[in-house]
Coordinates of C-alpha atoms and ligand atoms in Angstrom, one line a residue:
L185 CA 0.0 0.0 0.0
R186 CA 1.2 3.5 -0.9
S187 CA 1.0 5.5 2.3
P188 CA 0.6 9.2 1.7
G189 CA 2.3 10.9 4.6
S190 CA 0.0 11.2 7.5
A191 CA -2.6 8.6 6.4
K192 CA -3.8 6.3 9.2
Y193 CA -4.8 2.9 8.1
P194 CA -6.9 0.4 10.1
K195 CA -4.9 -2.0 12.2
S196 CA -3.7 -4.9 10.1
L197 CA -3.5 -8.6 10.8
P198 CA 0.1 -9.9 10.4
S199 CA 0.6 -10.9 6.8
L200 CA 3.0 -13.0 4.8
P201 CA 3.9 -12.6 1.2
V202 CA 1.6 -14.4 -1.3
I203 CA -0.5 -16.4 1.2
G204 CA -1.5 -13.1 2.8
S205 CA -3.1 -13.4 6.2
L206 CA -4.6 -16.7 5.5
L207 CA -2.5 -18.6 8.1
H208 CA -3.9 -16.4 10.8
L209 CA -7.5 -16.8 9.6
G210 CA -7.3 -20.5 9.0
N211 CA -8.9 -21.9 12.1
H212 CA -12.2 -23.7 12.1
L213 CA -14.6 -21.0 13.1
P214 CA -17.0 -19.7 10.5
P215 CA -15.8 -16.3 9.2
H216 CA -18.5 -14.2 10.8
I217 CA -17.7 -15.5 14.3
L218 CA -13.9 -15.4 13.7
F219 CA -14.2 -11.8 12.4
C220 CA -16.3 -10.9 15.5
N221 CA -13.7 -12.5 17.8
L222 CA -10.8 -10.8 16.2
Q223 CA -12.1 -7.5 17.5
K224 CA -10.6 -8.3 20.9
K225 CA -7.1 -8.2 19.5
Y226 CA -7.4 -5.7 16.6
G227 CA -10.4 -3.4 17.5
S228 CA -13.6 -3.1 15.7
L229 CA -12.1 -1.9 12.3
Y230 CA -9.2 -3.9 11.0
S231 CA -7.8 -5.1 7.8
F232 CA -5.9 -8.1 6.3
M233 CA -4.6 -9.3 3.0
M234 CA -6.4 -12.0 1.1
G235 CA -3.8 -12.9 -1.5
S236 CA -3.3 -9.6 -3.3
H237 CA -6.6 -8.1 -2.1
Y238 CA -6.8 -5.6 0.8
V239 CA -9.8 -6.4 2.9
V240 CA -11.3 -4.2 5.6
V241 CA -13.7 -5.7 8.2
V242 CA -16.3 -3.4 9.8
N243 CA -17.8 -4.6 13.1
N244 CA -19.8 -1.7 14.5
H245 CA -22.9 0.2 13.4
E246 CA -21.3 3.6 13.2
D247 CA -18.8 2.5 10.7
A248 CA -21.3 0.2 8.9
R249 CA -23.7 3.2 8.5
E250 CA -20.9 5.4 7.2
V251 CA -20.1 2.8 4.6
L252 CA -23.6 1.9 3.5
L253 CA -25.5 5.2 4.0
K254 CA -23.3 8.3 4.4
K255 CA -20.8 7.1 1.7
G256 CA -23.0 4.6 0.1
K257 CA -22.1 5.5 -3.5
T258 CA -18.3 5.5 -2.8
F259 CA -18.6 2.0 -1.4
A260 CA -21.1 0.7 -3.9
G261 CA -18.6 -1.5 -5.8
R262 CA -18.5 -5.3 -5.8
P263 CA -15.5 -7.5 -6.1
R264 CA -15.2 -10.1 -8.9
T265 CA -14.6 -13.6 -7.7
V266 CA -14.1 -16.9 -9.5
T267 CA -17.2 -18.5 -8.1
T268 CA -19.6 -15.6 -8.5
D269 CA -18.3 -15.1 -12.1
I270 CA -19.3 -18.7 -12.9
L271 CA -22.7 -18.1 -11.3
T272 CA -23.4 -14.8 -13.1
R273 CA -21.6 -15.1 -16.5
D274 CA -19.0 -12.5 -15.3
A275 CA -21.3 -10.3 -13.1
K276 CA -24.1 -9.8 -15.6
D277 CA -26.6 -9.8 -12.7
I278 CA -27.5 -7.3 -10.0
A279 CA -26.1 -8.6 -6.7
F280 CA -22.6 -9.4 -7.9
A281 CA -22.3 -6.7 -10.5
D282 CA -20.0 -3.8 -9.9
Y283 CA -21.5 -0.3 -9.7
S284 CA -22.3 0.7 -13.3
P285 CA -25.1 2.2 -15.4
T286 CA -26.1 -1.4 -16.3
W287 CA -26.4 -2.4 -12.7
K288 CA -28.5 0.7 -12.0
F289 CA -30.7 0.0 -15.0
H290 CA -31.4 -3.6 -13.9
R291 CA -32.2 -2.6 -10.3
K292 CA -34.7 -0.1 -11.6
L293 CA -36.3 -2.5 -14.0
V294 CA -36.6 -5.2 -11.3
H295 CA -37.8 -2.7 -8.7
S296 CA -40.7 -1.4 -11.0
A297 CA -41.6 -5.0 -12.1
L298 CA -41.8 -6.1 -8.4
S299 CA -44.0 -3.2 -7.5
M300 CA -46.1 -3.8 -10.6
F301 CA -46.8 -7.5 -9.9
G302 CA -46.1 -7.8 -6.2
E303 CA -45.3 -5.5 -3.4
G304 CA -48.2 -3.6 -2.1
T305 CA -50.6 -5.0 -4.6
V306 CA -53.6 -7.3 -3.9
A307 CA -52.1 -9.8 -6.4
I308 CA -49.1 -10.6 -4.2
E309 CA -51.2 -11.1 -1.1
Q310 CA -53.4 -13.5 -3.1
I311 CA -50.4 -15.4 -4.5
I312 CA -48.8 -15.9 -1.0
S313 CA -52.1 -16.8 0.6
R314 CA -52.7 -19.4 -2.1
E315 CA -49.3 -21.0 -1.4
A316 CA -49.8 -20.7 2.4
A317 CA -53.2 -22.6 2.1
S318 CA -51.5 -25.2 -0.1
L319 CA -48.7 -25.6 2.4
C320 CA -51.1 -26.0 5.4
Q321 CA -53.0 -28.6 3.3
T322 CA -49.8 -30.5 2.7
L323 CA -48.8 -30.3 6.4
T324 CA -52.2 -31.8 7.4
S325 CA -51.9 -34.8 5.1
Q326 CA -48.3 -35.7 6.0
T327 CA -47.2 -38.4 8.4
L328 CA -45.3 -37.0 11.3
P329 CA -42.6 -36.2 12.2
L330 CA -41.7 -34.3 9.0
D331 CA -38.8 -32.5 7.5
V332 CA -40.7 -29.4 6.5
A333 CA -37.8 -27.8 4.5
P334 CA -38.9 -29.2 1.0
D335 CA -42.5 -28.1 1.4
L336 CA -41.5 -24.7 2.8
T337 CA -39.1 -24.2 -0.1
R338 CA -41.8 -25.2 -2.6
A339 CA -44.2 -22.7 -1.2
V340 CA -41.6 -19.9 -1.3
T341 CA -40.5 -21.0 -4.8
N342 CA -44.0 -20.8 -6.1
V343 CA -44.4 -17.2 -4.9
V344 CA -41.2 -16.1 -6.7
C345 CA -42.1 -18.4 -9.7
A346 CA -45.4 -16.5 -10.0
L347 CA -43.5 -13.2 -10.0
C348 CA -40.8 -14.2 -12.4
F349 CA -42.4 -16.7 -14.7
N350 CA -46.1 -16.7 -14.0
T351 CA -46.0 -20.5 -13.1
R352 CA -46.0 -22.8 -10.1
Y353 CA -44.9 -26.3 -9.1
S354 CA -47.1 -29.1 -7.7
R355 CA -45.7 -31.6 -5.2
G356 CA -43.4 -34.1 -6.9
D357 CA -42.8 -31.9 -10.0
E358 CA -39.7 -33.1 -11.8
E359 CA -38.5 -29.6 -12.7
F360 CA -38.9 -28.5 -9.0
K361 CA -36.7 -31.5 -7.9
T362 CA -34.1 -30.4 -10.5
M363 CA -34.2 -26.9 -9.1
L364 CA -33.8 -28.1 -5.5
S365 CA -30.8 -30.1 -6.4
Y366 CA -28.9 -27.5 -8.5
S367 CA -29.7 -24.8 -5.9
K368 CA -28.1 -27.0 -3.2
G369 CA -25.1 -27.5 -5.4
I370 CA -24.8 -23.7 -5.8
V371 CA -25.4 -22.8 -2.2
D372 CA -22.8 -25.4 -1.1
T373 CA -20.1 -24.1 -3.3
V374 CA -20.5 -20.5 -4.4
A375 CA -18.2 -18.2 -2.3
K376 CA -17.7 -21.1 0.2
D377 CA -14.1 -22.1 -0.5
S378 CA -12.8 -18.6 -0.4
L379 CA -9.4 -20.0 -1.4
V380 CA -10.5 -20.3 -5.0
D381 CA -11.4 -16.6 -5.0
I382 CA -8.1 -15.6 -3.4
F383 CA -6.0 -17.4 -5.9
P384 CA -7.9 -17.4 -9.2
W385 CA -5.2 -19.5 -10.8
L386 CA -6.4 -22.4 -8.7
Q387 CA -9.2 -22.8 -11.2
I388 CA -6.9 -24.5 -13.7
F389 CA -6.4 -27.4 -11.2
P390 CA -9.1 -30.0 -10.8
N391 CA -11.3 -28.8 -7.9
K392 CA -14.3 -30.8 -6.8
D393 CA -16.3 -27.8 -5.6
L394 CA -15.8 -25.9 -8.8
D395 CA -17.0 -28.9 -10.8
V396 CA -20.2 -29.1 -8.6
L397 CA -20.7 -25.4 -9.1
R398 CA -20.2 -25.5 -12.9
Q399 CA -22.5 -28.5 -13.2
S400 CA -25.2 -26.9 -11.0
V401 CA -25.0 -23.6 -12.8
A402 CA -25.3 -25.3 -16.2
T403 CA -28.5 -27.1 -15.1
R404 CA -29.9 -23.8 -13.7
D405 CA -29.1 -22.0 -16.9
Q406 CA -30.8 -24.7 -19.0
L407 CA -33.9 -24.1 -16.9
L408 CA -33.7 -20.3 -17.2
E409 CA -33.1 -20.6 -21.0
K410 CA -36.2 -22.7 -21.4
K411 CA -38.3 -20.2 -19.5
L412 CA -36.9 -17.4 -21.7
K413 CA -37.7 -19.3 -25.0
E414 CA -41.2 -20.0 -23.7
H415 CA -41.7 -16.3 -22.8
E416 CA -40.3 -15.1 -26.2
A417 CA -42.7 -17.4 -28.1
A418 CA -45.7 -16.2 -26.1
F419 CA -44.6 -12.5 -25.8
C420 CA -47.2 -9.8 -26.2
S421 CA -46.1 -6.3 -25.3
E422 CA -49.7 -5.4 -24.4
S423 CA -49.9 -8.0 -21.7
V424 CA -46.8 -8.1 -19.5
K425 CA -47.5 -10.8 -16.9
D426 CA -44.2 -11.3 -15.0
L427 CA -40.7 -10.1 -14.5
L428 CA -39.3 -12.0 -17.5
D429 CA -41.9 -10.4 -19.8
A430 CA -41.0 -7.0 -18.3
L431 CA -37.3 -7.6 -19.1
L432 CA -38.1 -8.8 -22.6
K433 CA -40.2 -5.7 -23.2
A434 CA -37.4 -3.4 -22.1
K435 CA -35.0 -5.3 -24.4
L436 CA -37.3 -5.0 -27.4
S437 CA -37.8 -1.3 -26.8
V438 CA -34.1 -0.7 -26.7
E439 CA -33.6 -2.7 -29.9
N440 CA -36.4 -0.7 -31.7
N441 CA -34.6 2.5 -30.7
N442 CA -31.8 2.6 -33.4
S443 CA -29.5 4.9 -31.4
N444 CA -28.8 2.1 -28.8
T445 CA -28.2 -1.6 -28.9
S446 CA -29.1 -4.0 -26.2
H447 CA -25.3 -4.5 -25.8
D448 CA -24.7 -0.8 -25.0
V449 CA -27.2 -0.7 -22.1
G450 CA -26.5 -4.2 -20.9
L451 CA -29.8 -5.8 -21.9
T452 CA -28.4 -8.8 -23.7
E453 CA -29.9 -12.3 -23.3
D454 CA -27.2 -13.1 -20.8
H455 CA -28.1 -10.0 -18.7
I456 CA -31.8 -11.0 -18.7
L457 CA -31.1 -14.6 -17.7
M458 CA -28.7 -13.6 -14.9
T459 CA -31.0 -10.9 -13.5
V460 CA -33.9 -13.4 -13.4
G461 CA -31.6 -16.0 -11.9
D462 CA -30.7 -13.5 -9.1
I463 CA -34.2 -12.8 -8.2
F464 CA -35.3 -16.4 -8.4
G465 CA -32.3 -17.6 -6.4
A466 CA -32.5 -14.8 -3.8
G467 CA -36.2 -15.1 -3.6
V468 CA -36.0 -18.8 -2.8
E469 CA -32.9 -19.3 -0.6
T470 CA -33.3 -16.3 1.7
T471 CA -37.0 -16.5 2.6
S472 CA -37.0 -20.3 3.0
T473 CA -33.9 -20.0 5.3
V474 CA -35.6 -17.4 7.5
L475 CA -38.7 -19.5 7.8
R476 CA -36.6 -22.5 8.8
W477 CA -34.8 -20.4 11.4
A478 CA -38.1 -19.1 12.7
I479 CA -39.4 -22.7 13.2
V480 CA -36.1 -23.8 14.9
Y481 CA -36.5 -20.9 17.4
L482 CA -40.2 -21.6 18.0
L483 CA -39.2 -25.2 18.9
H484 CA -36.5 -23.9 21.3
Y485 CA -38.9 -21.3 22.8
P486 CA -42.4 -22.9 23.0
E487 CA -43.5 -20.0 25.2
V488 CA -42.9 -17.6 22.3
Q489 CA -45.0 -19.8 20.0
K490 CA -47.7 -19.9 22.6
K491 CA -47.8 -16.1 22.8
I492 CA -48.0 -15.7 19.1
Q493 CA -50.9 -18.1 19.0
E494 CA -52.7 -16.2 21.8
E495 CA -52.2 -13.0 19.8
L496 CA -53.5 -14.7 16.6
D497 CA -56.5 -16.2 18.4
M498 CA -57.4 -12.8 19.8
G499 CA -56.8 -10.7 16.7
V500 CA -57.7 -13.0 13.9
G501 CA -59.6 -15.9 15.5
F502 CA -60.6 -19.0 13.6
G503 CA -63.2 -17.6 11.3
R504 CA -60.9 -16.1 8.7
H505 CA -57.4 -16.3 7.4
P506 CA -54.6 -14.0 8.5
Q507 CA -54.0 -11.2 6.0
L508 CA -51.3 -8.5 5.5
S509 CA -53.4 -5.8 7.2
D510 CA -53.0 -7.9 10.4
R511 CA -49.4 -6.8 10.5
K512 CA -50.7 -3.7 12.3
I513 CA -52.2 -5.8 15.1
L514 CA -50.0 -8.9 15.4
H515 CA -47.1 -7.0 17.1
Y516 CA -45.7 -10.0 18.9
L517 CA -45.4 -12.0 15.6
E518 CA -43.8 -9.0 13.9
A519 CA -41.3 -8.7 16.8
T520 CA -40.5 -12.4 16.6
I521 CA -39.7 -12.1 12.9
A522 CA -37.5 -9.1 13.6
E523 CA -35.7 -11.1 16.4
V524 CA -35.1 -14.1 14.1
L525 CA -33.5 -11.8 11.5
R526 CA -31.4 -10.3 14.3
I527 CA -30.1 -13.4 16.0
R528 CA -29.5 -15.4 12.7
P529 CA -29.0 -12.9 9.9
V530 CA -29.4 -14.7 6.5
S531 CA -26.4 -12.9 5.1
P532 CA -24.1 -12.4 8.1
L533 CA -21.4 -10.7 6.0
L534 CA -23.7 -9.0 3.5
I535 CA -22.1 -9.2 0.0
P536 CA -18.6 -7.6 0.1
H537 CA -18.5 -3.9 -1.0
V538 CA -15.6 -2.2 -2.8
A539 CA -14.3 1.3 -2.4
M540 CA -14.6 3.0 -5.8
K541 CA -12.1 5.8 -4.8
D542 CA -9.7 6.7 -2.0
T543 CA -11.8 7.4 1.0
S544 CA -12.1 6.9 4.8
I545 CA -14.1 5.2 7.5
G546 CA -14.1 7.2 10.7
E547 CA -10.6 8.4 11.2
Y548 CA -9.1 5.7 9.0
T549 CA -7.9 6.0 5.4
I550 CA -9.3 3.4 3.0
P551 CA -7.6 3.1 -0.3
K552 CA -9.5 2.7 -3.6
E553 CA -10.2 -1.0 -4.5
A554 CA -10.3 -2.0 -0.8
R555 CA -12.9 -4.8 -0.2
V556 CA -15.1 -3.9 2.7
V557 CA -16.9 -6.7 4.6
I558 CA -19.7 -5.5 6.9
N559 CA -19.9 -8.1 9.7
L560 CA -23.6 -8.0 10.4
W561 CA -23.1 -10.7 13.0
S562 CA -21.0 -8.3 15.1
L563 CA -23.7 -5.6 14.8
H564 CA -26.5 -7.9 15.8
H565 CA -24.6 -9.5 18.7
D566 CA -23.0 -6.3 20.0
E567 CA -23.2 -6.5 23.9
K568 CA -23.1 -2.7 24.1
E569 CA -26.3 -2.6 22.0
W570 CA -28.2 -5.7 22.9
L571 CA -28.7 -7.2 26.4
N572 CA -27.6 -10.8 26.3
P573 CA -27.5 -10.9 22.5
E574 CA -27.5 -14.8 22.4
D575 CA -30.9 -14.9 24.1
F576 CA -33.9 -15.1 21.8
K577 CA -36.2 -12.3 23.1
P578 CA -38.9 -10.9 20.7
D579 CA -39.7 -8.4 23.5
R580 CA -36.7 -6.4 22.5
F581 CA -38.7 -5.1 19.5
L582 CA -41.7 -4.1 21.6
D583 CA -42.3 -1.0 23.7
E584 CA -43.9 -1.1 27.2
N585 CA -47.4 -1.2 25.6
G586 CA -46.5 -4.2 23.6
H587 CA -46.4 -2.1 20.4
R588 CA -43.7 -2.8 17.7
L589 CA -40.6 -0.7 18.1
Y590 CA -39.0 -0.2 14.7
S591 CA -35.5 0.3 15.8
P592 CA -34.6 -0.5 19.4
S593 CA -31.0 -0.1 18.3
Q594 CA -29.0 1.4 15.4
S595 CA -27.1 -1.8 15.4
Y596 CA -29.7 -3.7 13.3
L597 CA -29.5 -4.0 9.5
P598 CA -30.8 -7.4 8.4
F599 CA -31.3 -6.2 4.8
G600 CA -28.3 -3.9 4.6
A601 CA -28.9 -0.2 3.8
G602 CA -28.3 2.4 1.2
I603 CA -28.0 2.0 -2.5
R604 CA -27.1 -1.7 -2.3
V605 CA -29.9 -2.4 0.1
C606 CA -31.8 -5.7 -0.5
L607 CA -34.2 -5.5 -3.4
G608 CA -36.6 -8.0 -1.9
E609 CA -37.1 -6.6 1.6
A610 CA -40.8 -5.8 1.3
L611 CA -41.6 -9.0 -0.5
A612 CA -39.6 -11.1 2.0
K613 CA -41.4 -9.5 5.0
M614 CA -44.8 -10.1 3.5
E615 CA -44.0 -13.7 2.8
I616 CA -42.5 -14.4 6.2
F617 CA -45.5 -12.8 8.0
L618 CA -48.2 -14.6 6.0
F619 CA -46.5 -18.0 6.0
L620 CA -45.9 -18.0 9.7
S621 CA -49.3 -16.6 10.7
W622 CA -51.1 -19.2 8.5
I623 CA -49.0 -22.1 10.0
L624 CA -49.4 -21.0 13.6
Q625 CA -53.1 -20.3 13.3
R626 CA -53.6 -24.0 12.5
F627 CA -50.6 -25.9 13.9
T628 CA -48.6 -26.2 17.0
L629 CA -45.0 -27.1 16.2
E630 CA -43.2 -29.6 18.5
V631 CA -39.9 -31.4 18.6
P632 CA -40.6 -35.1 17.8
E633 CA -40.5 -37.3 20.9
G634 CA -37.0 -38.6 21.5
D635 CA -35.4 -36.1 19.1
P636 CA -32.9 -33.5 20.3
L637 CA -33.7 -29.8 19.9
P638 CA -32.5 -28.6 16.5
N639 CA -29.1 -27.1 16.1
L640 CA -28.8 -23.4 16.5
E641 CA -25.4 -22.9 15.0
G642 CA -26.1 -23.0 11.4
K643 CA -23.8 -23.6 8.5
F644 CA -22.0 -20.6 6.9
G645 CA -22.2 -20.2 3.2
V646 CA -23.6 -17.7 0.8
V647 CA -26.6 -17.8 3.2
L648 CA -26.4 -18.9 6.9
Q649 CA -28.1 -22.3 6.5
V650 CA -30.1 -24.3 8.9
K651 CA -29.1 -27.9 9.6
P652 CA -31.8 -30.4 8.7
F653 CA -34.3 -31.2 11.5
K654 CA -37.7 -32.8 11.9
V655 CA -40.9 -31.4 13.4
N656 CA -44.3 -32.5 14.5
A657 CA -46.9 -30.1 13.1
K658 CA -50.0 -30.9 15.3
L659 CA -53.3 -29.5 14.1
R660 CA -54.7 -27.3 16.9
D661 CA -57.9 -28.3 18.6
A662 CA -60.0 -25.5 17.1
W663 CA -59.3 -26.8 13.6
K664 CA -60.1 -30.5 14.2
N665 CA -63.7 -30.3 13.0
I666 CA -63.2 -27.6 10.3
D667 CA -62.7 -28.4 6.6
I668 CA -59.2 -26.8 6.2
T669 CA -59.4 -26.5 2.4
S670 CA -62.2 -23.9 2.7
Ligands
HEM883 C1 -29.1 -8.1 -1.4 C2 -30.8 -9.7 2.9 C3 -34.7 -11.5 0.6 C4 -33.0 -9.8 -3.6 C5 -29.2 -8.4 0.0 C6 -28.2 -8.0 1.0 C7 -28.7 -8.5 2.2 C8 -30.0 -9.1 1.9 C9 -28.1 -8.4 3.5 C10 -26.9 -7.4 0.7 C11 -26.8 -5.9 1.0 C12 -25.4 -5.4 0.8 O1 -24.6 -6.0 0.1 O2 -25.2 -4.3 1.3 C13 -32.0 -10.4 2.6 C14 -32.8 -11.0 3.6 C15 -33.9 -11.5 3.0 C16 -33.7 -11.2 1.5 C17 -32.5 -11.0 5.1 C18 -35.0 -12.3 3.5 C19 -35.5 -12.2 4.7 C20 -34.6 -11.2 -0.7 C21 -35.6 -11.5 -1.7 C22 -35.1 -11.0 -2.9 C23 -33.8 -10.4 -2.7 C24 -36.9 -12.2 -1.5 C25 -35.7 -11.1 -4.3 C26 -36.9 -10.7 -4.6 C27 -31.8 -9.2 -3.4 C28 -30.9 -8.6 -4.4 C29 -29.8 -8.1 -3.8 C30 -30.0 -8.4 -2.3 C31 -31.2 -8.6 -5.9 C32 -28.6 -7.4 -4.4 C33 -28.8 -5.9 -4.4 C34 -27.6 -5.2 -5.0 O3 -26.5 -5.7 -4.9 O4 -27.8 -4.1 -5.6 N1 -30.3 -9.0 0.5 N2 -32.6 -10.5 1.4 N3 -33.5 -10.5 -1.3 N4 -31.2 -9.0 -2.1 FE1 -31.9 -9.7 -0.4
PLO884 C1 -28.8 -18.9 -4.1 C2 -28.7 -20.1 -4.9 C3 -29.3 -19.9 -6.3 O1 -29.3 -21.1 -7.1 C4 -28.5 -18.8 -7.0 C5 -28.4 -17.5 -6.2 C6 -28.7 -16.3 -6.7 C7 -28.7 -15.0 -6.0 C8 -28.1 -15.1 -4.6 C9 -28.5 -16.4 -3.9 C10 -28.1 -17.7 -4.7 C11 -28.1 -16.5 -2.4 C12 -28.5 -15.2 -1.6 C13 -28.1 -13.9 -2.3 C14 -28.6 -13.9 -3.7 C15 -28.3 -12.5 -4.2 C16 -28.6 -11.7 -2.9 C17 -28.7 -12.6 -1.7 C18 -26.5 -13.8 -2.2 C19 -26.6 -17.9 -4.6 C20 -28.2 -12.1 -0.4 C21 -28.7 -12.7 0.8 O2 -27.4 -11.3 -0.3

C-alpha cells in the first residue's frame, strides 16, 4: 500500500507474502464468528490481505452506517470472484455486478416490475395466501414427524415463480426437484471455498467444488433458458405478466430504438437470464432460510410460540385467514420475525462492498479498491447494544405497551442499507409474515419425541443455512372439525 504521509490505516493482521493473512485466519470457526472474535485483538475496524486483495472488516454500526449510507455511493462497488463469475456469467446480474449504469438500470427494472406484480398489490397477497393454504393442506396430510424444508421451499419458490415466470410447481414436480438439487449445489459451493477466490489461478487445477458449481449452474441455466424461450414465443407487449416479460419488453424497446443496442445498455440475453436468476435464487434461498430459522427458534422457545398463537386467536380468531393488514395488530409475531432476523441474519457478512475511490471510514484511510466486509453478525450481537445478545427475546422489539418498536438499536441492518440495500425486503417481509401466521393459526410445532432440539449454530455459506431437522406439526384443537381447504 502506498501510504501518503499522515494517512492512518486500520490496524492490520500480520501478513506473509503471497499467502496473505490466510494462516492467521485459518482456524475452524465460521468467518462471521472469527471476524467478530478478532475485534478483541485488533479493535472493531481492522484489515488483512487475502492474496493480493486488501480487505477491511467493519464490526460496529457507526462504521457500517458510514459505509452503507453516508458514503453509500463511494462503497457501492462489488469484487469479482471466481465462483460468482461462474454463477453470473461474469457479473451480468445485480447482486454481484459492480457499480455501473447497467447495474442501476437492472435494479430499476426489477424494482418497478416487483411493484407492478407484487409489493403492495392485492395480487401478491393472493399469491402468497394461495401458497400458504396449499402448504397447510400438505402439512395436514403428511405423516409426522416431518422435514418441513422441502414443502416450505416449494411454497416460497411458487411465490417467486409467479412473479418471475407466472407459473407454479405441484408436489413431486420433476422440474422442481431439479431446481432443489442445482440450488443445493450452488449454495454449497458458491463463495464457500474462499481459497478459489483468493488465488484465481487455482481454477486451472481440478477442484471438486468448482465442478459441482459449474454443473449446477449449467443445469440452472438450461432451466432459465427454457423459460426465456417460452416467454419469447408467447410474448405480447400489451400483456406483461411477469418479471421475465418486463425484461423482454425493455430489451425490445431498446432494440427498436436505433441509437442504442441491447449491448450498450447491458440488456443482452445473458443479462436478462442472470438478473432473473438472481431474483429467483435470492427469492427462494433467503426467505425459506428465514422460515426454517423461525421454526427452529419456536421449537426452542415454546413460550414464544404460545404467545404468538394467543395473539392470533385474539386478533384473527378462527373464522378467517390472517392477512397482510393484520401486521398492524400482530405486534408480537412481527417482533418475533425481527428477532429471528437479528439473531440469525441470513447474510451475516452481506455481500462484500468495494471502495470505488480513495476514501475513509471514521478516522481511518481506506484506499481505492479495498474490499469492505460488513460483519452484520457483530452488529447484531454487540453487547453494548443488545442485552444478552444470544438470548432469543422478541420483546426487545416491543415498547412497554406491547407495540412494535421499529429500531430499538441502530445496530440492526438485516437487509443492509443504502443504494445496495436488499431489493426483496418488502416481499420477504410479506411472505414471512403470511406463511408464519397461517402455519401458527392452524398448527402447534413440536420437537418429535426422543429427538434432540434442532441445532442453533447453522452452516455458513452464501446464506447462513439451517441444519436439517424434523418437526411435529400438530393440528390445533379448534381446527379439528373444520374443513381446512375452505
Ligand atoms: C441483497 C438480505 C430476501 C434480492 C441483499 C443483501 C442483504 C439481503 C443483507 C446485501 C446488501 C449489501 O450487500 O449491502 C436479505 C434478507 C432476505 C432477503 C435477510 C429475507 C429475509 C430477498 C428476496 C429477494 C432479494 C426475497 C428477491 C426478490 C436481493 C438482491 C440483492 C440483495 C437482488 C442485491 C442488491 C444489489 O447488490 O444491488 N439482501 N434478502 N432478497 N437481495 Fe436480499
Ligand atoms: C442462491 C442459490 C441460487 O441457485 C443462485 C443464487 C442467486 C442469488 C443469490 C442467492 C443464490 C443467495 C442469496 C443472495 C442472492 C443475491 C442476494 C442474496 C446472495 C446464490 C443475499 C442474501 O445477499
